[in-house]
């Protein structure tokens, strides 16, 4: 079994097929940008950072094969290849911003183009695309450590924490964001227990987060999404940490559907509710959560389980994949630069 969502070496990219977990641990080859697009769209790979990394690496593969071809003896062709490829990948899923953020970085061609030297440009582009994985793991470990330090300060040394969806090694290049905070708390012997929600309808919690926690022998209990309030009351949950797909400039945070109500419930029980996310997930062009496009997915995700119909034929279905936790319900946003109050984020806008 494996927790490595992405396997890459120059010329070869494989992703762990997360639609088959936890029963089957099987890798899929990604040979082109279209393969990358399909894997992201179908959610064979998911998780805001992982989506961006697979997107970048799928370009490096195509890029490597194509850039050796004579068509790329032209700077404008290479620039068009990069920009068009990223635009295709961004269109796979609209809510998570990390793919868009990567596309914006690479469309600033001076970050990789060596004017007048095509060979050097290709080499620099490839190296930059390949550096995304290592950078993500480094960022996640900083998120984990900043989050653990903050939560130990606010909650104490016996943290009983709840998390939602999957934000671990299966949603990133490794270690994770919210699950990275949990890993750091466990490493620091400050973690008493983790409660993870199923996260209907895609079940990232029961299929993926439970898999990661069992794999690493972190003490954890799986609960249904509807059990959260009772679990806080009965099981002494004293903190909630979740990931994010897009954080607006004012701190409103889009995350897996069900997150908004976790923030409301945390307020009711007066326990801290944290968002854990890298700065690549913060969208300073988005003033508030009202501007975040929420992906709606197939009704089949609610009416069928394992291909077997469980809901009456003809019933209407509403299946938004995300919702928005408002900034006023968020205790802190845990990032690789430290932990910020939602209204402090805007001050980080032009900080490198
Ligand atoms: C660090 S992953 C962040 C985010 O991505 C997940 O969404 P999905 O599984 O649909 O890609 C979930 O919202 C996580 O919190």
PDB file of C-alpha atoms in Angstrom, residues 14-213:
ATOM      1  CA  UNK A  14       2.198   8.192 -12.277  1.00  0.00           C
ATOM      2  CA  UNK A  15      -0.657   9.045  -9.890  1.00  0.00           C
ATOM      3  CA  UNK A  16      -2.210   6.842  -7.243  1.00  0.00           C
ATOM      4  CA  UNK A  17      -5.764   6.232  -8.469  1.00  0.00           C
ATOM      5  CA  UNK A  18      -7.734   7.687  -5.563  1.00  0.00           C
ATOM      6  CA  UNK A  19     -11.038   6.428  -6.974  1.00  0.00           C
ATOM      7  CA  UNK A  20      -9.888   2.899  -6.100  1.00  0.00           C
ATOM      8  CA  UNK A  21      -8.615   3.601  -2.564  1.00  0.00           C
ATOM      9  CA  UNK A  22      -8.718   2.232   0.072  1.00  0.00           C
ATOM     10  CA  UNK A  23      -9.312  -1.237  -1.340  1.00  0.00           C
ATOM     11  CA  UNK A  24      -6.946  -1.085  -4.301  1.00  0.00           C
ATOM     12  CA  UNK A  25      -3.615   0.743  -4.428  1.00  0.00           C
ATOM     13  CA  UNK A  26      -3.004   1.191  -8.159  1.00  0.00           C
ATOM     14  CA  UNK A  27      -1.082   3.782 -10.175  1.00  0.00           C
ATOM     15  CA  UNK A  28      -2.156   5.385 -13.468  1.00  0.00           C
ATOM     16  CA  UNK A  29       0.384   6.623 -16.060  1.00  0.00           C
ATOM     17  CA  UNK A  30      -0.003  10.284 -17.105  1.00  0.00           C
ATOM     18  CA  UNK A  31       1.578  10.719 -20.543  1.00  0.00           C
ATOM     19  CA  UNK A  32       0.094  14.010 -21.775  1.00  0.00           C
ATOM     20  CA  UNK A  33      -1.674  17.178 -20.682  1.00  0.00           C
ATOM     21  CA  UNK A  34      -4.974  15.555 -21.708  1.00  0.00           C
ATOM     22  CA  UNK A  35      -4.220  12.604 -19.421  1.00  0.00           C
ATOM     23  CA  UNK A  36      -3.600  15.124 -16.641  1.00  0.00           C
ATOM     24  CA  UNK A  37      -6.818  16.995 -17.431  1.00  0.00           C
ATOM     25  CA  UNK A  38      -8.893  13.806 -17.349  1.00  0.00           C
ATOM     26  CA  UNK A  39      -7.324  12.547 -14.090  1.00  0.00           C
ATOM     27  CA  UNK A  40      -8.092  15.885 -12.403  1.00  0.00           C
ATOM     28  CA  UNK A  41     -11.626  16.148 -13.839  1.00  0.00           C
ATOM     29  CA  UNK A  42     -12.517  12.566 -12.871  1.00  0.00           C
ATOM     30  CA  UNK A  43     -10.817  12.990  -9.476  1.00  0.00           C
ATOM     31  CA  UNK A  44      -8.383  10.109  -9.869  1.00  0.00           C
ATOM     32  CA  UNK A  45      -6.174  12.757  -8.285  1.00  0.00           C
ATOM     33  CA  UNK A  46      -7.712  15.519  -6.176  1.00  0.00           C
ATOM     34  CA  UNK A  47      -6.783  18.049  -3.547  1.00  0.00           C
ATOM     35  CA  UNK A  48      -5.909  21.624  -4.445  1.00  0.00           C
ATOM     36  CA  UNK A  49      -2.086  21.336  -4.221  1.00  0.00           C
ATOM     37  CA  UNK A  50      -1.925  17.865  -5.791  1.00  0.00           C
ATOM     38  CA  UNK A  51      -4.042  19.071  -8.723  1.00  0.00           C
ATOM     39  CA  UNK A  52      -1.569  21.887  -9.420  1.00  0.00           C
ATOM     40  CA  UNK A  53       1.450  19.597  -9.124  1.00  0.00           C
ATOM     41  CA  UNK A  54       0.037  16.927 -11.446  1.00  0.00           C
ATOM     42  CA  UNK A  55      -0.932  19.708 -13.855  1.00  0.00           C
ATOM     43  CA  UNK A  56       2.607  21.100 -13.886  1.00  0.00           C
ATOM     44  CA  UNK A  57       4.270  17.702 -14.164  1.00  0.00           C
ATOM     45  CA  UNK A  58       1.922  16.582 -16.970  1.00  0.00           C
ATOM     46  CA  UNK A  59       3.238  19.583 -18.872  1.00  0.00           C
ATOM     47  CA  UNK A  60       6.827  18.665 -18.155  1.00  0.00           C
ATOM     48  CA  UNK A  61       6.235  15.259 -19.773  1.00  0.00           C
ATOM     49  CA  UNK A  62       4.587  16.642 -22.884  1.00  0.00           C
ATOM     50  CA  UNK A  63       6.987  19.495 -22.806  1.00  0.00           C
ATOM     51  CA  UNK A  64       9.975  17.157 -22.748  1.00  0.00           C
ATOM     52  CA  UNK A  65       8.743  14.987 -25.640  1.00  0.00           C
ATOM     53  CA  UNK A  66       7.565  17.908 -27.735  1.00  0.00           C
ATOM     54  CA  UNK A  67      10.289  20.404 -27.008  1.00  0.00           C
ATOM     55  CA  UNK A  68      12.813  18.098 -28.642  1.00  0.00           C
ATOM     56  CA  UNK A  69      10.767  18.318 -31.826  1.00  0.00           C
ATOM     57  CA  UNK A  70      11.679  20.940 -34.418  1.00  0.00           C
ATOM     58  CA  UNK A  71       8.316  22.753 -34.003  1.00  0.00           C
ATOM     59  CA  UNK A  72       9.709  24.185 -30.834  1.00  0.00           C
ATOM     60  CA  UNK A  73      12.513  26.004 -32.584  1.00  0.00           C
ATOM     61  CA  UNK A  74      10.440  29.127 -31.943  1.00  0.00           C
ATOM     62  CA  UNK A  75      10.075  31.140 -28.741  1.00  0.00           C
ATOM     63  CA  UNK A  76       6.464  32.114 -29.455  1.00  0.00           C
ATOM     64  CA  UNK A  77       5.466  28.503 -30.073  1.00  0.00           C
ATOM     65  CA  UNK A  78       6.956  27.506 -26.727  1.00  0.00           C
ATOM     66  CA  UNK A  79       5.170  30.352 -24.932  1.00  0.00           C
ATOM     67  CA  UNK A  80       1.858  29.399 -26.584  1.00  0.00           C
ATOM     68  CA  UNK A  81       2.394  25.755 -25.628  1.00  0.00           C
ATOM     69  CA  UNK A  82       2.877  26.723 -21.962  1.00  0.00           C
ATOM     70  CA  UNK A  83      -0.046  29.163 -21.711  1.00  0.00           C
ATOM     71  CA  UNK A  84      -2.562  27.059 -23.680  1.00  0.00           C
ATOM     72  CA  UNK A  85      -1.619  23.911 -21.764  1.00  0.00           C
ATOM     73  CA  UNK A  86      -2.182  25.542 -18.404  1.00  0.00           C
ATOM     74  CA  UNK A  87      -5.489  27.066 -19.517  1.00  0.00           C
ATOM     75  CA  UNK A  88      -6.708  23.574 -20.428  1.00  0.00           C
ATOM     76  CA  UNK A  89      -5.683  22.171 -17.037  1.00  0.00           C
ATOM     77  CA  UNK A  90      -7.289  25.081 -15.127  1.00  0.00           C
ATOM     78  CA  UNK A  91     -10.625  24.302 -16.787  1.00  0.00           C
ATOM     79  CA  UNK A  92     -10.776  20.808 -15.228  1.00  0.00           C
ATOM     80  CA  UNK A  93     -12.049  22.026 -11.812  1.00  0.00           C
ATOM     81  CA  UNK A  94     -13.017  25.659 -11.099  1.00  0.00           C
ATOM     82  CA  UNK A  95     -12.939  26.113  -7.317  1.00  0.00           C
ATOM     83  CA  UNK A  96      -9.398  25.215  -6.205  1.00  0.00           C
ATOM     84  CA  UNK A  97      -7.098  28.109  -7.054  1.00  0.00           C
ATOM     85  CA  UNK A  98      -3.703  26.341  -6.988  1.00  0.00           C
ATOM     86  CA  UNK A  99      -3.818  25.301 -10.668  1.00  0.00           C
ATOM     87  CA  UNK A 100      -4.804  28.858 -11.630  1.00  0.00           C
ATOM     88  CA  UNK A 101      -2.023  30.249  -9.443  1.00  0.00           C
ATOM     89  CA  UNK A 102       0.521  27.979 -11.169  1.00  0.00           C
ATOM     90  CA  UNK A 103      -0.825  28.980 -14.595  1.00  0.00           C
ATOM     91  CA  UNK A 104      -0.443  32.661 -13.691  1.00  0.00           C
ATOM     92  CA  UNK A 105       3.151  32.089 -12.537  1.00  0.00           C
ATOM     93  CA  UNK A 106       4.166  30.284 -15.710  1.00  0.00           C
ATOM     94  CA  UNK A 107       2.395  32.780 -17.964  1.00  0.00           C
ATOM     95  CA  UNK A 108       4.902  35.306 -16.619  1.00  0.00           C
ATOM     96  CA  UNK A 109       7.346  33.906 -19.140  1.00  0.00           C
ATOM     97  CA  UNK A 110      10.336  35.834 -17.771  1.00  0.00           C
ATOM     98  CA  UNK A 111      10.286  33.374 -14.850  1.00  0.00           C
ATOM     99  CA  UNK A 112      11.573  30.639 -17.193  1.00  0.00           C
ATOM    100  CA  UNK A 113      12.277  32.118 -20.689  1.00  0.00           C
ATOM    101  CA  UNK A 114      15.875  32.862 -21.653  1.00  0.00           C
ATOM    102  CA  UNK A 115      15.333  35.276 -24.525  1.00  0.00           C
ATOM    103  CA  UNK A 116      17.235  34.287 -27.646  1.00  0.00           C
ATOM    104  CA  UNK A 117      18.223  30.909 -26.220  1.00  0.00           C
ATOM    105  CA  UNK A 118      15.513  28.281 -26.770  1.00  0.00           C
ATOM    106  CA  UNK A 119      17.526  25.378 -25.409  1.00  0.00           C
ATOM    107  CA  UNK A 120      18.204  27.216 -22.142  1.00  0.00           C
ATOM    108  CA  UNK A 121      14.502  28.196 -21.959  1.00  0.00           C
ATOM    109  CA  UNK A 122      13.384  24.576 -22.292  1.00  0.00           C
ATOM    110  CA  UNK A 123      15.880  23.451 -19.652  1.00  0.00           C
ATOM    111  CA  UNK A 124      14.827  26.203 -17.253  1.00  0.00           C
ATOM    112  CA  UNK A 125      11.104  25.528 -17.829  1.00  0.00           C
ATOM    113  CA  UNK A 126      11.498  21.812 -17.206  1.00  0.00           C
ATOM    114  CA  UNK A 127      13.518  22.379 -14.016  1.00  0.00           C
ATOM    115  CA  UNK A 128      10.907  24.847 -12.744  1.00  0.00           C
ATOM    116  CA  UNK A 129       8.012  22.445 -13.428  1.00  0.00           C
ATOM    117  CA  UNK A 130       9.871  19.647 -11.682  1.00  0.00           C
ATOM    118  CA  UNK A 131      10.618  21.793  -8.615  1.00  0.00           C
ATOM    119  CA  UNK A 132       6.915  22.068  -7.695  1.00  0.00           C
ATOM    120  CA  UNK A 133       6.766  18.788  -5.748  1.00  0.00           C
ATOM    121  CA  UNK A 134       9.701  19.463  -3.440  1.00  0.00           C
ATOM    122  CA  UNK A 135       8.478  23.000  -2.808  1.00  0.00           C
ATOM    123  CA  UNK A 136       5.025  21.694  -1.798  1.00  0.00           C
ATOM    124  CA  UNK A 137       6.402  19.190   0.721  1.00  0.00           C
ATOM    125  CA  UNK A 138       8.599  21.883   2.284  1.00  0.00           C
ATOM    126  CA  UNK A 139       5.598  24.232   2.508  1.00  0.00           C
ATOM    127  CA  UNK A 140       3.389  21.563   4.090  1.00  0.00           C
ATOM    128  CA  UNK A 141       5.914  20.795   6.825  1.00  0.00           C
ATOM    129  CA  UNK A 142       6.032  24.502   7.701  1.00  0.00           C
ATOM    130  CA  UNK A 143       2.213  24.588   7.776  1.00  0.00           C
ATOM    131  CA  UNK A 144       2.200  21.518  10.017  1.00  0.00           C
ATOM    132  CA  UNK A 145       4.695  22.970  12.462  1.00  0.00           C
ATOM    133  CA  UNK A 146       3.142  26.454  12.614  1.00  0.00           C
ATOM    134  CA  UNK A 147      -0.275  24.881  13.119  1.00  0.00           C
ATOM    135  CA  UNK A 148       0.882  22.518  15.853  1.00  0.00           C
ATOM    136  CA  UNK A 149       2.610  25.349  17.710  1.00  0.00           C
ATOM    137  CA  UNK A 150      -0.510  27.539  17.516  1.00  0.00           C
ATOM    138  CA  UNK A 151      -2.934  24.788  18.576  1.00  0.00           C
ATOM    139  CA  UNK A 152      -0.734  23.679  21.491  1.00  0.00           C
ATOM    140  CA  UNK A 153      -0.653  27.304  22.656  1.00  0.00           C
ATOM    141  CA  UNK A 154      -4.431  27.788  22.388  1.00  0.00           C
ATOM    142  CA  UNK A 155      -5.766  24.302  23.206  1.00  0.00           C
ATOM    143  CA  UNK A 156      -2.978  22.699  25.268  1.00  0.00           C
ATOM    144  CA  UNK A 157      -1.039  19.454  25.143  1.00  0.00           C
ATOM    145  CA  UNK A 158      -3.938  16.995  24.852  1.00  0.00           C
ATOM    146  CA  UNK A 159      -5.593  17.950  21.576  1.00  0.00           C
ATOM    147  CA  UNK A 160      -8.691  16.086  20.431  1.00  0.00           C
ATOM    148  CA  UNK A 161      -9.081  17.367  16.903  1.00  0.00           C
ATOM    149  CA  UNK A 162     -11.666  16.970  14.137  1.00  0.00           C
ATOM    150  CA  UNK A 163     -10.862  17.224  10.457  1.00  0.00           C
ATOM    151  CA  UNK A 164     -12.948  17.042   7.285  1.00  0.00           C
ATOM    152  CA  UNK A 165     -12.279  15.679   3.809  1.00  0.00           C
ATOM    153  CA  UNK A 166      -8.704  14.726   2.913  1.00  0.00           C
ATOM    154  CA  UNK A 167      -5.854  17.166   3.193  1.00  0.00           C
ATOM    155  CA  UNK A 168      -2.925  14.804   3.626  1.00  0.00           C
ATOM    156  CA  UNK A 169      -0.313  13.128   1.458  1.00  0.00           C
ATOM    157  CA  UNK A 170      -3.126  12.132  -0.919  1.00  0.00           C
ATOM    158  CA  UNK A 171      -4.096  15.776  -1.518  1.00  0.00           C
ATOM    159  CA  UNK A 172      -0.590  17.193  -1.826  1.00  0.00           C
ATOM    160  CA  UNK A 173       2.952  16.147  -2.758  1.00  0.00           C
ATOM    161  CA  UNK A 174       3.304  14.849   0.806  1.00  0.00           C
ATOM    162  CA  UNK A 175       2.716  15.483   4.548  1.00  0.00           C
ATOM    163  CA  UNK A 176      -0.431  17.515   3.908  1.00  0.00           C
ATOM    164  CA  UNK A 177      -1.981  20.749   5.096  1.00  0.00           C
ATOM    165  CA  UNK A 178      -4.604  20.207   7.816  1.00  0.00           C
ATOM    166  CA  UNK A 179      -3.450  16.608   8.082  1.00  0.00           C
ATOM    167  CA  UNK A 180       0.096  17.988   8.203  1.00  0.00           C
ATOM    168  CA  UNK A 181      -0.897  19.921  11.340  1.00  0.00           C
ATOM    169  CA  UNK A 182      -2.244  16.673  12.783  1.00  0.00           C
ATOM    170  CA  UNK A 183       0.995  14.852  11.858  1.00  0.00           C
ATOM    171  CA  UNK A 184       3.045  17.558  13.613  1.00  0.00           C
ATOM    172  CA  UNK A 185       0.833  17.448  16.720  1.00  0.00           C
ATOM    173  CA  UNK A 186       1.243  13.653  16.811  1.00  0.00           C
ATOM    174  CA  UNK A 187       5.029  13.963  16.361  1.00  0.00           C
ATOM    175  CA  UNK A 188       5.073  16.468  19.250  1.00  0.00           C
ATOM    176  CA  UNK A 189       3.072  14.081  21.462  1.00  0.00           C
ATOM    177  CA  UNK A 190       0.324  16.701  21.864  1.00  0.00           C
ATOM    178  CA  UNK A 191      -2.342  14.759  20.002  1.00  0.00           C
ATOM    179  CA  UNK A 192      -4.817  12.754  22.056  1.00  0.00           C
ATOM    180  CA  UNK A 193      -7.186  11.681  19.242  1.00  0.00           C
ATOM    181  CA  UNK A 194      -8.370  12.551  15.741  1.00  0.00           C
ATOM    182  CA  UNK A 195     -11.975  12.411  14.570  1.00  0.00           C
ATOM    183  CA  UNK A 196     -12.377  12.371  10.786  1.00  0.00           C
ATOM    184  CA  UNK A 197     -15.680  12.783   9.010  1.00  0.00           C
ATOM    185  CA  UNK A 198     -16.780  10.506   6.152  1.00  0.00           C
ATOM    186  CA  UNK A 199     -17.190  13.622   3.970  1.00  0.00           C
ATOM    187  CA  UNK A 200     -20.145  12.615   1.883  1.00  0.00           C
ATOM    188  CA  UNK A 201     -20.793  12.255  -1.003  1.00  0.00           C
ATOM    189  CA  UNK A 202     -17.282  11.554  -2.352  1.00  0.00           C
ATOM    190  CA  UNK A 203     -16.110  10.106   0.996  1.00  0.00           C
ATOM    191  CA  UNK A 204     -12.604  11.558   1.012  1.00  0.00           C
ATOM    192  CA  UNK A 205     -12.654  11.101   4.805  1.00  0.00           C
ATOM    193  CA  UNK A 206     -13.673   7.446   5.044  1.00  0.00           C
ATOM    194  CA  UNK A 207     -11.756   6.384   1.916  1.00  0.00           C
ATOM    195  CA  UNK A 208      -8.651   8.563   2.106  1.00  0.00           C
ATOM    196  CA  UNK A 209      -8.098  10.271   5.484  1.00  0.00           C
ATOM    197  CA  UNK A 210      -8.919   7.127   7.467  1.00  0.00           C
ATOM    198  CA  UNK A 211      -6.473   5.276   5.174  1.00  0.00           C
ATOM    199  CA  UNK A 212      -3.685   7.792   5.917  1.00  0.00           C
ATOM    200  CA  UNK A 213      -4.320   7.810   9.689  1.00  0.00           C
TER     201      UNK A 213
END
